[in-house]
Coordinates of C-alpha atoms in Angstrom, one line a residue:
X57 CA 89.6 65.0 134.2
X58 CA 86.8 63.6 136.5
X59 CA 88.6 60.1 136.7
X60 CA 86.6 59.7 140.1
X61 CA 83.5 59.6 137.7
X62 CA 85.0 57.2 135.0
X63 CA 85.3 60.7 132.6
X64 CA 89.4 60.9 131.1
X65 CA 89.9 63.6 129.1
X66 CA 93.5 64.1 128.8
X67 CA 94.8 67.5 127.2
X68 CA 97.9 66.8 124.3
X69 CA 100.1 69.2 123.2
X70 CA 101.7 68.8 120.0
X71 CA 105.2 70.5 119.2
X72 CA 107.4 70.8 116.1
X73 CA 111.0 71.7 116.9
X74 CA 112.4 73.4 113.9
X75 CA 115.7 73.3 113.2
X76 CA 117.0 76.7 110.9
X77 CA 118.8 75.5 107.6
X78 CA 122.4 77.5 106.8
X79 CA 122.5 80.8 106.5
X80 CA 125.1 83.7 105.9
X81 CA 128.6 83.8 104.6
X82 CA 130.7 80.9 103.6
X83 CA 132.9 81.6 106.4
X84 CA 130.2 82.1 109.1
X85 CA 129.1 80.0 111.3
X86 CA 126.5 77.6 110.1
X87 CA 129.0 76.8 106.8
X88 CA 132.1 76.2 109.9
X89 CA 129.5 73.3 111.0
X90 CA 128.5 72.0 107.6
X91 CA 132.3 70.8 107.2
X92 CA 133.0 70.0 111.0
X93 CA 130.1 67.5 109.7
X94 CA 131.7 66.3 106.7
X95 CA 134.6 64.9 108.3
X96 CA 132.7 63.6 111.4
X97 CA 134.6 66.7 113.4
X98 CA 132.5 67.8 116.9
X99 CA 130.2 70.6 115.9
X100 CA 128.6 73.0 118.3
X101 CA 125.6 73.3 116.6
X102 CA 124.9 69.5 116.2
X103 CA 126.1 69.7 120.1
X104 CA 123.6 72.1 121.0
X105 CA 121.0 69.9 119.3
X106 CA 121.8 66.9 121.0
X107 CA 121.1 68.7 124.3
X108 CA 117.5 69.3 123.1
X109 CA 116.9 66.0 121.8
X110 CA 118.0 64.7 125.6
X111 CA 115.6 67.5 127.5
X112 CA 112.6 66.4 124.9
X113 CA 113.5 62.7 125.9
X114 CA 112.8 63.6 129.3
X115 CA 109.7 65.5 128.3
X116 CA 107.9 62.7 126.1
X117 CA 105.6 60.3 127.7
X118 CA 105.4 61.7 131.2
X119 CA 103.4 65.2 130.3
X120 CA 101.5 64.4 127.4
X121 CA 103.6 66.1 124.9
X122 CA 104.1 65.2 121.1
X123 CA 106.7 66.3 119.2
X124 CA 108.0 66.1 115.9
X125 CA 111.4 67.8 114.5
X126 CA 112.0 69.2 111.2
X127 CA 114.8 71.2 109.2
X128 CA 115.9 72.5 106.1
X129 CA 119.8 72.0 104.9
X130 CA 121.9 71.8 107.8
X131 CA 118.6 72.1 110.2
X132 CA 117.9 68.7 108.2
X133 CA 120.7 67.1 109.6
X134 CA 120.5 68.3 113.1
X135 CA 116.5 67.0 113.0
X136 CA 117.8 63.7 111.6
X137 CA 120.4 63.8 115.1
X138 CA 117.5 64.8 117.0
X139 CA 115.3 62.0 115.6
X140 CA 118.3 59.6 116.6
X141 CA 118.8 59.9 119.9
X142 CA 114.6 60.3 121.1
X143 CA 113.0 57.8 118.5
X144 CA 110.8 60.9 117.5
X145 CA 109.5 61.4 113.9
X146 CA 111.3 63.8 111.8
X147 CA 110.5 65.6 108.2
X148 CA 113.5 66.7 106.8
X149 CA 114.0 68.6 103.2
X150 CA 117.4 68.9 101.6
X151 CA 118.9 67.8 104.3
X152 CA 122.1 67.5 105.3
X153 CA 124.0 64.0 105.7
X154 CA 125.2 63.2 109.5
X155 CA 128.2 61.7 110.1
X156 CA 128.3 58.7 112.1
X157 CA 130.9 59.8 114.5
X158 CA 128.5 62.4 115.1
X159 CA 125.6 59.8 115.7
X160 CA 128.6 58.2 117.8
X161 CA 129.0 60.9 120.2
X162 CA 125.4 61.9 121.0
X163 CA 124.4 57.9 121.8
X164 CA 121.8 58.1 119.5
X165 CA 120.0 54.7 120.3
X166 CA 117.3 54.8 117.3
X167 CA 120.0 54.9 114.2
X168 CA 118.9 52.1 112.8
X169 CA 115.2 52.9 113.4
X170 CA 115.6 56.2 110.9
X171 CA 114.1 54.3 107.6
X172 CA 111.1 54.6 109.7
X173 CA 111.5 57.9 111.8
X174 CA 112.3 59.9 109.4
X175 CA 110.7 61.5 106.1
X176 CA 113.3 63.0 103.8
X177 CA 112.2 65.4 101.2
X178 CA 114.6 66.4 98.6
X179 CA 114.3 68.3 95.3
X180 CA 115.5 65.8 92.2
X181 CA 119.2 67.0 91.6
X182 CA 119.2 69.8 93.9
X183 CA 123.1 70.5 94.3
X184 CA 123.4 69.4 98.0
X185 CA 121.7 65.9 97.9
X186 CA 123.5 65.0 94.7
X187 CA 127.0 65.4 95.9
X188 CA 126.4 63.3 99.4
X189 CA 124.8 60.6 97.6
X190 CA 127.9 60.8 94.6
X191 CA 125.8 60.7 92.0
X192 CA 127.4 58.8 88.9
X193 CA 126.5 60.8 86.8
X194 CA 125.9 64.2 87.8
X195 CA 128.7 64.9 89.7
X196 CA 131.3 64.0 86.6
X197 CA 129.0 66.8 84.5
X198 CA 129.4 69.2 86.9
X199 CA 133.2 68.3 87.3
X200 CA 133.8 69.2 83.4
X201 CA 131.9 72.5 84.0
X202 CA 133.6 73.5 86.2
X203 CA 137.0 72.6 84.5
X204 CA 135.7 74.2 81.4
X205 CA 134.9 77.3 83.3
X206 CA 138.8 77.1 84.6
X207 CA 137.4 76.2 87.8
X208 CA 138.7 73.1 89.8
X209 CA 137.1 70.1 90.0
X210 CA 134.8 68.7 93.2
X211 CA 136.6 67.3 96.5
X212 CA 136.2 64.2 96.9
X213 CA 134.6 64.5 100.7
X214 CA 132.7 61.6 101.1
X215 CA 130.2 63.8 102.5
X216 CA 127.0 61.3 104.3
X217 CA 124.1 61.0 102.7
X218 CA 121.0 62.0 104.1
X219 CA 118.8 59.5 106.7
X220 CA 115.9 58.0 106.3
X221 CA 113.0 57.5 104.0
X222 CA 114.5 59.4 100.8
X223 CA 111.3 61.1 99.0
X224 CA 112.5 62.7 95.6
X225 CA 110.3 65.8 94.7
X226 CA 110.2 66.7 90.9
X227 CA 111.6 70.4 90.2
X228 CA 109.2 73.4 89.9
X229 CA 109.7 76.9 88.5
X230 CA 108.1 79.8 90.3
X231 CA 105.2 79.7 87.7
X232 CA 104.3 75.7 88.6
X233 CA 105.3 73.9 86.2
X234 CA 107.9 71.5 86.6
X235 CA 111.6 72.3 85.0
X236 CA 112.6 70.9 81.8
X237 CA 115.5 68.1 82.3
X238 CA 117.9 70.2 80.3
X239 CA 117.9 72.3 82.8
X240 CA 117.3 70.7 85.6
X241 CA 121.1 69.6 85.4
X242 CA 122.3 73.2 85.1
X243 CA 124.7 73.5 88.2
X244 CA 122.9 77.4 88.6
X245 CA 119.6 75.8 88.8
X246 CA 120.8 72.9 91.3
X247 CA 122.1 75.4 93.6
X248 CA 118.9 77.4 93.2
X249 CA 116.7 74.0 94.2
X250 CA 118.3 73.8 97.0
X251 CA 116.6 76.4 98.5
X252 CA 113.4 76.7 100.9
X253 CA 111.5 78.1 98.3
X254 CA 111.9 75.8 96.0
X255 CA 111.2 72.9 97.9
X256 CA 107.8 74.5 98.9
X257 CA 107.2 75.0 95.5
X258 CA 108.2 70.9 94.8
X259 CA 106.0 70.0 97.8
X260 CA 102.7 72.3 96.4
X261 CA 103.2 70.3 93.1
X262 CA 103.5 67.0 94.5
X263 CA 100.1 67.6 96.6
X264 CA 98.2 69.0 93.7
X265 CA 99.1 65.6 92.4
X266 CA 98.0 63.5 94.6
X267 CA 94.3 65.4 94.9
X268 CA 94.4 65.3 90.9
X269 CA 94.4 61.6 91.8
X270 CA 92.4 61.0 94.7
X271 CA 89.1 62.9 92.7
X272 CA 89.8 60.5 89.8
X273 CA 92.3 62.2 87.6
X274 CA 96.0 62.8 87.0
X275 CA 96.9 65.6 88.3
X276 CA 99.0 68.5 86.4

């Protein structure tokens, strides 16, 4: 505006692309994509993403638009695509791993780059992060519940972990406080953190934190 005078006063817009995390029936079809992902299979829905990710690529730098991507669960992973293949930040909670066959097949160029594209939130032992990253320990436990329940144990999947900067959140109950480590590694209550809800609940505590500290105290 008035560049004729020496006056710039460019307008920015500034966009978050969310990307929905699973939802309905095991057999529906978000969960159909969560295992297409799993064993690097093509996935519409990581397809579909892609083809955003390539019209947003077109879109930054040339009209003065800013975006960022985000996604919960499986709308984790296909941020995390998203982030790939335009070099655009991400914040992802929960999210799911992406399998580099799937990286592969959109040319996603900034792979490498995600350590520093993307933010990955995740709940401490929240069901879906601790089976992609194999936890040692966890997954064992939850193995011998389930075979004491008469239930069979975990697939082995090798199911990707999740990209970028991992940030572990502590556990919260609905009241605040965080959960007690004894149950914490309840498989009901890892399913149950991997949910939206709790994760805004983890992210409220970790912020109350961090202004606890900032004004010269500990936090809660």
């Amino acid at each position: 505006m008035y560049a004729d005078k020496g006056k710039q006063s460019p307008l920015y817009q500034n966009y978050i692309i969310a990307d929905r995390g699973t939802q309905g029936g095991l057999w529906g079809p978000d969960w159909r994509n969560n295992f297409e992902q799993v064993f690097g299979a093509d996935s519409q829905q990581y397809d579909e993403a892609a083809k955003v990710a390539n019209a947003v690529a077109k879109l930054e730098g040339t009209s003065g638009v800013n975006v960022v991507f985000t996604g919960h669960s499986l709308g984790g992973g296909l941020a995390t695509l998203q982030s790939a293949i335009t070099g655009l930040p991400a914040y992802t909670f929960n999210a799911a791993g992406v399998n580099a066959a799937t990286f592969a097949r959109a040319n996603a160029q900034y792979v490498q780059q995600l350590p520093q594209l993307v933010s990955a939130y995740y709940d401490n032992h929240e069901i879906l992060s601790t089976l992609q990253d194999d936890s040692p320990v966890i997954v064992p436990a939850l193995d011998a519940a389930l075979l004491y329940s008469g239930l069979p144990p975990l697939p082995a999947l090798q199911a990707p972990s999740a990209e970028g900067t991992r940030i572990a959140l502590t556990p919260v109950s609905s009241n605040g406080t965080p959960i007690p480590w004894y149950e914490d590694y309840n498989p009901v209550e890892m399913l149950a953190q991997h949910s939206i809800m709790s994760v805004a609940l983890a992210l409220n505590y970790r912020l109350t934190q961090l202004q606890g500290a900032s004004n010269g105290g500990t936090g809660p």
